[in-house]
Short mmCIF file of C-alpha atoms in Angstrom, two decimals:
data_model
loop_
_atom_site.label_atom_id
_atom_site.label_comp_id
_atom_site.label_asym_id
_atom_site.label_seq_id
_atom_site.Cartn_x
_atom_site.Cartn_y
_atom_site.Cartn_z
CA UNK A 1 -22.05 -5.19 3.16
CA UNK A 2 -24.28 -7.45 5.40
CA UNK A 3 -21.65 -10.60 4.58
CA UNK A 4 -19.45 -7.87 6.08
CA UNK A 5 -20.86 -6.83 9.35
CA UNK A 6 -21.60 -10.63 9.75
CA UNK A 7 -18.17 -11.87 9.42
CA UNK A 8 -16.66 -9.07 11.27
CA UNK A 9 -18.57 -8.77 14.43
CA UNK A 10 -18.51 -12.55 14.66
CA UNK A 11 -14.73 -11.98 14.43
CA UNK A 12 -14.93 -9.42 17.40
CA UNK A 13 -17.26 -12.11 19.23
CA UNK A 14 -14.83 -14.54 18.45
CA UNK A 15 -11.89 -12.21 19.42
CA UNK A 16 -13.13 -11.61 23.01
CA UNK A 17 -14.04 -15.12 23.85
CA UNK A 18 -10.28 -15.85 23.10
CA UNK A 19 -9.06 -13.23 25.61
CA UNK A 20 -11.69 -14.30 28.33
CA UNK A 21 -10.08 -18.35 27.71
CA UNK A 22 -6.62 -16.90 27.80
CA UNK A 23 -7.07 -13.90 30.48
CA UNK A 24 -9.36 -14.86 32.76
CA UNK A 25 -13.59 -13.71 33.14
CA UNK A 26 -12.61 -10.92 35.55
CA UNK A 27 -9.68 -9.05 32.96
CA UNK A 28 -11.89 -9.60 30.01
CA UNK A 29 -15.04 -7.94 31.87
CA UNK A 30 -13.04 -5.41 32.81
CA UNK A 31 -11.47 -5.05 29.23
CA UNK A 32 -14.99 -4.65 27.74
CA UNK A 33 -16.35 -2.39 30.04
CA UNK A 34 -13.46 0.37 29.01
CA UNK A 35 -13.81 -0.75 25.45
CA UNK A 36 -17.50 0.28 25.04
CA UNK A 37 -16.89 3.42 26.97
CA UNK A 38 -14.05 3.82 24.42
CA UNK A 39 -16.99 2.73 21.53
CA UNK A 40 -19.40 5.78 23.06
CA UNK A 41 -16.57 8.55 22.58
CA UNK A 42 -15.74 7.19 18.98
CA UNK A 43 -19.85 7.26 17.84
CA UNK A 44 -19.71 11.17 19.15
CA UNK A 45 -16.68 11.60 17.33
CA UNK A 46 -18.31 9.76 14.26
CA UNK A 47 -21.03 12.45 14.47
CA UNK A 48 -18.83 15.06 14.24
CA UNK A 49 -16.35 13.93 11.69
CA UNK A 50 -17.93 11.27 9.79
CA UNK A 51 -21.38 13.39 9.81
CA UNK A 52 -20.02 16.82 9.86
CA UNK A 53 -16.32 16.68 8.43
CA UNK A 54 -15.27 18.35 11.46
CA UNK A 55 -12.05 17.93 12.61
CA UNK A 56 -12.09 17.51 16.53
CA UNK A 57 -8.39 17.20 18.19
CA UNK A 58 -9.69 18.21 21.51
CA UNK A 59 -11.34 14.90 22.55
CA UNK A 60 -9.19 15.11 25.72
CA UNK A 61 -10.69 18.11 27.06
CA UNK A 62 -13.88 16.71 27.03
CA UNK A 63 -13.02 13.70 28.57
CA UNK A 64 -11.38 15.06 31.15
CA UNK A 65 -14.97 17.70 31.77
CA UNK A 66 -17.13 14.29 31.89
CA UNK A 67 -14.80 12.90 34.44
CA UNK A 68 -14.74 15.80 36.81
CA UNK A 69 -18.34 16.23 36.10
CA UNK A 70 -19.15 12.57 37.65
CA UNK A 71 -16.86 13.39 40.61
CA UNK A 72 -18.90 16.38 41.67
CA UNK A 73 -21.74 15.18 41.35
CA UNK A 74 -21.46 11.77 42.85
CA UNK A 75 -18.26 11.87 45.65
CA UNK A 76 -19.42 12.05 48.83
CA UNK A 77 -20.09 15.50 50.29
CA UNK A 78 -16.98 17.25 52.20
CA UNK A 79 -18.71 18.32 55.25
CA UNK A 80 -15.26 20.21 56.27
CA UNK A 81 -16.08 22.88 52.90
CA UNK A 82 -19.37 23.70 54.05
CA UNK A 83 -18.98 24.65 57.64
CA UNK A 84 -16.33 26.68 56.74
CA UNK A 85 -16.58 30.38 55.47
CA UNK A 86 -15.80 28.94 51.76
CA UNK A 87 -19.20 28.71 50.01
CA UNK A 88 -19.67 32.82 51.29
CA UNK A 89 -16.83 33.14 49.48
CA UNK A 90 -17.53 31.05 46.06
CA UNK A 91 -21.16 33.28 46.44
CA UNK A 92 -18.81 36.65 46.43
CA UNK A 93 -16.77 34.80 43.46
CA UNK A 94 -20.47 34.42 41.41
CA UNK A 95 -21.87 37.93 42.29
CA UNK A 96 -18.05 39.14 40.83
CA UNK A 97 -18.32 37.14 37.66
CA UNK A 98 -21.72 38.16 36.95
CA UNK A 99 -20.46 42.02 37.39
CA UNK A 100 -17.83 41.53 35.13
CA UNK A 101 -19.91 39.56 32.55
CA UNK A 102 -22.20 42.92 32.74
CA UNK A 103 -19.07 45.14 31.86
CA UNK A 104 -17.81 43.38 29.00
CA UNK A 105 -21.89 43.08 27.84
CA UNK A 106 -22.25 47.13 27.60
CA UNK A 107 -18.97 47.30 26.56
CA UNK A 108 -19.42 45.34 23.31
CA UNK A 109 -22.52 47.75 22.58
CA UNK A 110 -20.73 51.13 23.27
CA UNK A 111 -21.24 51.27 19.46
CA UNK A 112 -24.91 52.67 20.53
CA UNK A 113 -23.48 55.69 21.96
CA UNK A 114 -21.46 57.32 19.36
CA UNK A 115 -17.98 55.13 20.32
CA UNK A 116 -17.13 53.25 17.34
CA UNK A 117 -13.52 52.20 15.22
CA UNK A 118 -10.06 51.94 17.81
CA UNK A 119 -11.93 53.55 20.95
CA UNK A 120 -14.36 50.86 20.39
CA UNK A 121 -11.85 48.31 20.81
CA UNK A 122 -9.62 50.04 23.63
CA UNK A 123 -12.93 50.51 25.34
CA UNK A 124 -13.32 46.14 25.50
CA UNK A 125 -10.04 46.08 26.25
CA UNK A 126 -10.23 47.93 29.52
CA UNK A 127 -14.00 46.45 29.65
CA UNK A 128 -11.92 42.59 29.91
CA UNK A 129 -9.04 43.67 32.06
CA UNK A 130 -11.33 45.18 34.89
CA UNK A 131 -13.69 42.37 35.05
CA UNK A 132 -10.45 39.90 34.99
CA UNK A 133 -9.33 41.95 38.13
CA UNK A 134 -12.78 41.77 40.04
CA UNK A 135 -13.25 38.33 39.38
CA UNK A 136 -9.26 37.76 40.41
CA UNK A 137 -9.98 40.11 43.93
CA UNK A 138 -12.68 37.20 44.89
CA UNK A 139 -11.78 34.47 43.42
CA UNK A 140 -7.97 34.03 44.67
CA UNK A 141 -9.03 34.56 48.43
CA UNK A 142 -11.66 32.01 48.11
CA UNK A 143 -9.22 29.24 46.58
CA UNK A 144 -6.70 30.25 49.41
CA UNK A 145 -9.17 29.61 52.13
CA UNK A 146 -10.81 26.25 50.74
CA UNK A 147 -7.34 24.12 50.13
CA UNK A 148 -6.46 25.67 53.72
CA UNK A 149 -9.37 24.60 55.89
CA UNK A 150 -11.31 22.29 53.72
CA UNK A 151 -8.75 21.31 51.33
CA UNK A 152 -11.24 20.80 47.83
CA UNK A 153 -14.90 21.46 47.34
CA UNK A 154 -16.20 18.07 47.42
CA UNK A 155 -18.78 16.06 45.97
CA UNK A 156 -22.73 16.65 46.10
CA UNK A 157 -22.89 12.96 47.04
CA UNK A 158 -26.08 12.49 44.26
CA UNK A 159 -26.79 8.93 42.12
CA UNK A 160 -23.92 8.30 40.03
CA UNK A 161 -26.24 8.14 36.53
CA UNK A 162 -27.21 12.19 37.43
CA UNK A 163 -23.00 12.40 36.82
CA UNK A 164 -23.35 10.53 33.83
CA UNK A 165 -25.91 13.16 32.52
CA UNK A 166 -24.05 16.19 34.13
CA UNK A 167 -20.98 15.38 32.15
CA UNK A 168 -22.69 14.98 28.99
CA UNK A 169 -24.42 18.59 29.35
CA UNK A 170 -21.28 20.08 30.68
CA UNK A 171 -19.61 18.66 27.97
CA UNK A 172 -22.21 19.55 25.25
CA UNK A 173 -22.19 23.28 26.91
CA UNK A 174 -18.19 22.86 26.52
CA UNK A 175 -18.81 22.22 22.74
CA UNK A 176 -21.36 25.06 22.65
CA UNK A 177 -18.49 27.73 23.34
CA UNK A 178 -15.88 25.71 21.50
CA UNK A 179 -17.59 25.82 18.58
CA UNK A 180 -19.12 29.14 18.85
CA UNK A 181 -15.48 30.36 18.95
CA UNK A 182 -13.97 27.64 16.06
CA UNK A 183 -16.13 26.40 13.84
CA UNK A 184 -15.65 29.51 11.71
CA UNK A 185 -12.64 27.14 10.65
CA UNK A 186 -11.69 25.11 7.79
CA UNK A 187 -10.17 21.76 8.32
CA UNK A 188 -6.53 21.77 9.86
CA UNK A 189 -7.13 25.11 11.31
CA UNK A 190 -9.94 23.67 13.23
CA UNK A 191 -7.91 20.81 14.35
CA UNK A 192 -5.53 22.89 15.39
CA UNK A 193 -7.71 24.98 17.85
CA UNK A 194 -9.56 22.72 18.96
CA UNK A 195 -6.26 21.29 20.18
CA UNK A 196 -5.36 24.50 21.87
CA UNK A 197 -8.48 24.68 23.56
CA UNK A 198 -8.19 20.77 25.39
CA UNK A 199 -4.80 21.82 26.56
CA UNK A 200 -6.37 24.99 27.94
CA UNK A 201 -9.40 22.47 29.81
CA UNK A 202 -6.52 20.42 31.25
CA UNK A 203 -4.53 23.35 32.18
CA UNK A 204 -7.52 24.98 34.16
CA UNK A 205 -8.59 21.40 35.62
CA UNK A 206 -5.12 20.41 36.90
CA UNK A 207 -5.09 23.77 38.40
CA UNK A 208 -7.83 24.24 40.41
CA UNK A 209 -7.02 22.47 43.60
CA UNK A 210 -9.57 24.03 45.09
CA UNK A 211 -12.16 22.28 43.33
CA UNK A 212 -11.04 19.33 41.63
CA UNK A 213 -7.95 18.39 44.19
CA UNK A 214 -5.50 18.82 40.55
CA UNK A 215 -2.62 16.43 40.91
CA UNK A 216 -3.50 14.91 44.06
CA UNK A 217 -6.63 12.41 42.89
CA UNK A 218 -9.99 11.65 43.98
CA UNK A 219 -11.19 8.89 45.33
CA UNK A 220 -12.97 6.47 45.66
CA UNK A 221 -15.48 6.94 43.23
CA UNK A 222 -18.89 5.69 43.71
CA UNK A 223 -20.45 3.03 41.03
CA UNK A 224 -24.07 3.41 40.32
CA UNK A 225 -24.40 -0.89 40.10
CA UNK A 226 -22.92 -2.47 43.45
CA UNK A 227 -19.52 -2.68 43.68
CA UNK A 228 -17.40 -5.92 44.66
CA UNK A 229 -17.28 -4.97 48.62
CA UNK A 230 -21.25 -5.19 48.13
CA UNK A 231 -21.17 -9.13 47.14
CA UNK A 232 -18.43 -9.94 49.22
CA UNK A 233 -20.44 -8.66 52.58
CA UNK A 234 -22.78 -12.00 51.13
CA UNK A 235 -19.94 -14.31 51.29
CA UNK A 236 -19.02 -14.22 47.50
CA UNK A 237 -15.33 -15.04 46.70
CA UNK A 238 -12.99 -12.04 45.80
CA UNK A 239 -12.58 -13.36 42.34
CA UNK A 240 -16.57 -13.94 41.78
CA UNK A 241 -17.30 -10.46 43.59
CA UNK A 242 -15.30 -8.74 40.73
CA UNK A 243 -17.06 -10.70 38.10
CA UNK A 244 -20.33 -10.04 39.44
CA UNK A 245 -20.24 -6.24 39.75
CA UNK A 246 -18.14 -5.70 36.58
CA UNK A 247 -20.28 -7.62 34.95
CA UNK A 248 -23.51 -5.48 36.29
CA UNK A 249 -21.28 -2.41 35.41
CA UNK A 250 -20.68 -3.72 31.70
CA UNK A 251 -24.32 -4.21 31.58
CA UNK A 252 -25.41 -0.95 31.98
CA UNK A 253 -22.93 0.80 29.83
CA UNK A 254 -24.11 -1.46 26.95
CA UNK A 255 -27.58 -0.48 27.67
CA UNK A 256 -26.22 3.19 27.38
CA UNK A 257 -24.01 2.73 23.69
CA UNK A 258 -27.14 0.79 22.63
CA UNK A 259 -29.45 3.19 22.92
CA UNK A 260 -27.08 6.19 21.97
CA UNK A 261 -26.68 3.94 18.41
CA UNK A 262 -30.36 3.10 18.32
CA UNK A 263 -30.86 7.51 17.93
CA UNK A 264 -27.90 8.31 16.13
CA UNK A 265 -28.74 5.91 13.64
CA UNK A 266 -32.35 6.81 13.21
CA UNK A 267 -31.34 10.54 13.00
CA UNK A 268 -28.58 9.43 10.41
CA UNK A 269 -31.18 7.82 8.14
CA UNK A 270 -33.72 10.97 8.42
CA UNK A 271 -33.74 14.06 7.08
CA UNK A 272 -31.55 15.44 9.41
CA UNK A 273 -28.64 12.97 8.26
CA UNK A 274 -29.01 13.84 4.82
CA UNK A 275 -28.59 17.28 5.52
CA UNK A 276 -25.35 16.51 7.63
CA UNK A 277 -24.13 14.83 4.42
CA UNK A 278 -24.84 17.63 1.76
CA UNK A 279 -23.16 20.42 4.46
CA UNK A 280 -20.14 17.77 4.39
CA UNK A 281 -19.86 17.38 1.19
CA UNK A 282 -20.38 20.55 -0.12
CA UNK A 283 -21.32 23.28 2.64
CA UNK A 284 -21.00 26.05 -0.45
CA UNK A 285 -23.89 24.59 -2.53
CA UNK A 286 -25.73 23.48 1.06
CA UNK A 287 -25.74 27.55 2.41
CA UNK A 288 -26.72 28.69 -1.14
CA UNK A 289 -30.09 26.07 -1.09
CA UNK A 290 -30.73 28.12 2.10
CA UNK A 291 -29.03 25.58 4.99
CA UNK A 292 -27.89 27.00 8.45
CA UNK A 293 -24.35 25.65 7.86
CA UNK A 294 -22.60 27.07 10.34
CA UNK A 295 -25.37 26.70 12.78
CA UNK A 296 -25.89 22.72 11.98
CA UNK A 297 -21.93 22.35 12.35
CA UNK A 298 -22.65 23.68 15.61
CA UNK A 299 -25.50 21.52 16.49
CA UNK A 300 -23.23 18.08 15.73
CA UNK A 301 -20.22 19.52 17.47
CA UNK A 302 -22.58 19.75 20.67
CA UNK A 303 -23.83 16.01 20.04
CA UNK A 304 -21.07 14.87 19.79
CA UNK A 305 -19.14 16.59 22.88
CA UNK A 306 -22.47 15.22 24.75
CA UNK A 307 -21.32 11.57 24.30
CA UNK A 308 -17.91 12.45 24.95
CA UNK A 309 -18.36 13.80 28.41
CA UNK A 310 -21.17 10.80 28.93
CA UNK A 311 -17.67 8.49 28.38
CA UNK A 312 -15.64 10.59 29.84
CA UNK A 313 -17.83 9.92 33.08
CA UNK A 314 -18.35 6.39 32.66
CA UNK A 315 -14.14 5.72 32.91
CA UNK A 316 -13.54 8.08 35.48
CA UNK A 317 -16.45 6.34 37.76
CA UNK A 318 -15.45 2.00 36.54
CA UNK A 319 -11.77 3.28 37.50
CA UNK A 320 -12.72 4.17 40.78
CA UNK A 321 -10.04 7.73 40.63
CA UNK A 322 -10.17 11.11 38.70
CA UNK A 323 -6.48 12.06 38.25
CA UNK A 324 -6.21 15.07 35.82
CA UNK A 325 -2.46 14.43 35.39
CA UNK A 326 -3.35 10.79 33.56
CA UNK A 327 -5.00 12.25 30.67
CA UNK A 328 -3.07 12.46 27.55
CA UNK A 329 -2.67 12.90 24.47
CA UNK A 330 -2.17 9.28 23.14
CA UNK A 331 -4.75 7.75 25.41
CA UNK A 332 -7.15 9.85 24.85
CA UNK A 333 -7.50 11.73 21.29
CA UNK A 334 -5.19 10.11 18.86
CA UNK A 335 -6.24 6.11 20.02
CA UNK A 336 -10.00 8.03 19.62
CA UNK A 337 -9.02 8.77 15.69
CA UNK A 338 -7.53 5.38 15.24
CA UNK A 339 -10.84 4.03 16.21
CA UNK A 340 -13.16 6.07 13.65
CA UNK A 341 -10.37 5.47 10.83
CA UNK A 342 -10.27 1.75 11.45
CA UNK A 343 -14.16 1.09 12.00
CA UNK A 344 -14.98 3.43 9.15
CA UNK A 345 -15.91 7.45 9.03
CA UNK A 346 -19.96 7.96 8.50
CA UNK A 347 -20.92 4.43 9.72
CA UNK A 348 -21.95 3.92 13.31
CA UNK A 349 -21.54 0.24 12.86
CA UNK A 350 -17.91 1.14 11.95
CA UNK A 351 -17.33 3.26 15.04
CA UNK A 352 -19.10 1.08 17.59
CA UNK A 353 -16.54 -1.86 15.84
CA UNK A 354 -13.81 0.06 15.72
CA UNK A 355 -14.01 1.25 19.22
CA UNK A 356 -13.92 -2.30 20.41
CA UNK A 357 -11.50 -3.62 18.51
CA UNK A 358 -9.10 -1.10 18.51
CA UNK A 359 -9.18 -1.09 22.44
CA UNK A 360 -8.84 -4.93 22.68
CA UNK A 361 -5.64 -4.58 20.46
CA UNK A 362 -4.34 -1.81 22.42
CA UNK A 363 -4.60 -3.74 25.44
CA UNK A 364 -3.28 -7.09 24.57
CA UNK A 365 -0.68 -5.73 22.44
CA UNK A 366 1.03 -5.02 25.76
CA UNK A 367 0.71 -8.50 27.04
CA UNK A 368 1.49 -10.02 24.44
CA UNK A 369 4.99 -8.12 23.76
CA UNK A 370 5.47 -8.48 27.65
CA UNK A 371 4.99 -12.57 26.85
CA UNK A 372 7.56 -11.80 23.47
CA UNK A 373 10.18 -9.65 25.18
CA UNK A 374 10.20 -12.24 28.40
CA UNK A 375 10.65 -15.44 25.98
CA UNK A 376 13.29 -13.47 23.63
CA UNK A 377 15.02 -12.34 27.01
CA UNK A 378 15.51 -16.16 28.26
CA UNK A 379 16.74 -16.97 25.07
CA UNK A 380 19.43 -14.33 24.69
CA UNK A 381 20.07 -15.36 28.79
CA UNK A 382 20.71 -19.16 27.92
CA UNK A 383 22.79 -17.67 24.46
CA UNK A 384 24.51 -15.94 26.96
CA UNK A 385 23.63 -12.84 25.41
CA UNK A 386 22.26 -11.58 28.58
CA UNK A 387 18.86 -10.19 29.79
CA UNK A 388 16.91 -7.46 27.39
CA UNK A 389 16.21 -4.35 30.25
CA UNK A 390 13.13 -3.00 31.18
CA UNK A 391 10.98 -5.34 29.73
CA UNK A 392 7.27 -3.79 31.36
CA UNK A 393 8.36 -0.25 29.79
CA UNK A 394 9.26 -1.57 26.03
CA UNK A 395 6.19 -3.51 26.60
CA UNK A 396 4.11 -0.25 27.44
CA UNK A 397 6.22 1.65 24.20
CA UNK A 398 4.55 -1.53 22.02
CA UNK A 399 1.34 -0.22 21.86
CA UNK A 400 2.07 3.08 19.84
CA UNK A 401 3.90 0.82 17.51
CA UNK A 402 1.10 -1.52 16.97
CA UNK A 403 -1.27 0.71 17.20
CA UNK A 404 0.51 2.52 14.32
CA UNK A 405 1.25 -0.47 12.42
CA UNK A 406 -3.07 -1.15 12.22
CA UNK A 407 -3.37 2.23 11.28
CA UNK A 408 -0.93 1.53 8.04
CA UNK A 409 -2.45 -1.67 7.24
CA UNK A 410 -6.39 -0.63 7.42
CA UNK A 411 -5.35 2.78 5.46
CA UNK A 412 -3.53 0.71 2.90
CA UNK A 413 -5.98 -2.17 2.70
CA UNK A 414 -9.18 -0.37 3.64
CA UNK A 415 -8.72 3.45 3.14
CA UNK A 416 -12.52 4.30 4.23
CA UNK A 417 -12.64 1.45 7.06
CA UNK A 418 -13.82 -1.89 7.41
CA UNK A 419 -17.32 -0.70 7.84
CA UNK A 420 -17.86 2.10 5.54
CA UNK A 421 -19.97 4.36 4.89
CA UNK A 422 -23.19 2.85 3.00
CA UNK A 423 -25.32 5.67 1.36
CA UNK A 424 -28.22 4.29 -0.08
CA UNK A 425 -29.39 5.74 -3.89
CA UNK A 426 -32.90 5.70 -5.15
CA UNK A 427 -33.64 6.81 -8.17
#
């Protein structure tokens, strides 16, 4: 196993050095900076699936909480919201949400005064739909009047780093309800509502002009290291000025995935991770020794959301633009997977390598068929064959493909990863 971390993070090394020769210090930076972002959201998912066995198909939602998380917090304040009569109304909005969340309280506990059975239930029913309509009597005339005179909320304008941190607890506190409402699941039914649910996050998110702008983007976003402006204002060149603060940038987030894998992996080796393993393995045997299955599951799925959001933030804030109509599927869940299954399931090692790599070769692979499909094209030209159409978009359709064919090759060649687990036995 050693011989094997060796050779294949000198591979990686190896890897990147080739792409910085070939692409230039400022694309490579760039490409790294993503890639251990990419590496943070694959070790939370690691904690929840290669700790817990929990099937997670709703990385996207949290993503997309972690980026709007690090655009309230960190985009400048809209002066134009708060000298208008919209934070009165948000204040109304609260005080009606907190009377509803009373309602449906008692209603729940009606049981206490002789209502039990079918009037129980109609009673919750009509406890829901009246706190829906309060909230709805407060909430719509507030939206109304903020994307008329101030047209979003805004930003708090605060450090960039307290977005970081929001988004992971917003995230974790995501999880918290998520898996409060799901993780009395098993497997593929898990998967599957944890899929509704990040469909319902980007649903709400892209709708609520009113506080995240939906469609229309924000930006720019602030960087918490100084951005390339900064070093040009000293007379640095363009090229150097993106090298620089990318590079600060990169620095940083390595800092961050280094000290997330420094915990994770001393809580893996503990107690704690032994536990994680026996309610993986066998949750049955692991409740009847006395284990708080369901509430451990729950405990991992909120660890894990927590470095999900953290990520989330970190790309929305090195891209500069939060644009909840860019998030999808592919991008941002399924490439996640591919990671974990690649680097290897229970290993942090494998997740940290497979978030890398798997990034790198998403990346490239669309340069490289770009390079392919232009050389093939001036062939066929000079056959007189004539040009191959729409090179850039077959190029962009070459990722999936390669991204499926590494999937095939490290399940056929190396079912449980490159890195695998390693459990070790005393006896």
């Amino acid at each position: 196993m050693t011989a094997r971390y060796i050779g294949l993070f000198a591979a990686l090394f190896a890897l990147i050095v080739f792409v910085g020769v070939m692409m230039g210090t400022p694309f490579t930076v760039r490409l790294m900076v993503e890639a251990f972002a990419f590496a943070l959201i694959a070790m939370g998912l690691n904690i929840q699936w290669g700790f817990g066995g929990l099937f997670n198909f709703g990385i996207l939602g949290m993503l997309m909480v972690g980026g709007f998380a690090v655009t309230f917090i960190s985009f400048p304040v809209n002066a134009a919201f708060w000298e208008s009569e919209g934070p009165m109304l948000l204040g109304r909005t609260a005080i009606a949400a907190a009377i509803g969340a009373i309602i449906i309280f008692f209603a729940h506990r009606v049981q206490r005064f002789g209502i039990t059975g079918k009037w129980r239930g109609a009673v919750i029913v009509v406890a829901w739909f009246a706190a829906y309509v309060i909230f709805r009597t407060q909430m719509d005339p507030a939206a109304n009047t903020i994307t008329s005179t101030a047209g979003w909320v805004g930003g708090l304008g605060l450090p960039v780093i307290l977005g970081w941190a929001f988004g992971g607890i917003l995230a974790g506190l995501i999880g918290f309800l998520v898996g409060k409402v799901s993780l009395g699941l098993r497997a593929d039914y898990l998967a599957i509502a944890t899929i509704g649910i990040a469909e319902i996050l980007r649903a709400v998110i892209r709708n609520m002009e009113w506080l995240t702008r939906g469609t229309l983007t924000v930006s720019p976003i602030p960087w918490p290291v100084p951005n390339p402006q900064y070093y040009q204002e000293f007379g640095v060149s363009i090229t150097d000025s993106f090298v620089y603060a990318r590079a600060g940038f990169l620095a940083l987030v390595v800092a961050i995935v280094i000290v997330a894998l420094f915990l994770i992996h001393r809580a893996y080796q503990g107690p704690w991770g032994r536990m994680m393993r026996a309610i993986r393995d066998n949750h049955i045997s692991s409740a009847s020794m006395g284990k708080d299955v369901t509430g451990r599951q729950l405990e991992i799925f909120i660890f894990g959301s927590v470095l999900m959001g953290i990520g989330g933030a970190i790309l929305v804030s090195f891209v500069g633009i939060y644009d909840p109509s860019s998030y999808q599927p592919i991008n941002h869940t399924f490439i996640i997977w591919v990671m974990l299954i690649v680097g290897g399931a229970g290993n942090n090692f494998g997740a940290l390598f497979g978030g890398l790599f798997i990034y790198i070769v998403w990346m490239l692979s669309e340069q490289v068929a770009t390079g392919l499909f232009g050389a093939l094209s001036n062939w066929s030209s000079s056959m007189g064959w004539g040009e191959i159409p729409d090179i850039e978009t077959r190029a962009v359709q070459m990722r999936i493909f390669v991204l499926g064919l590494v999937v095939t090759i490290a399940l056929r060649f190396a079912p449980k990863g490159l890195l695998p687990e390693h459990i070790e036995r005393k006896d």
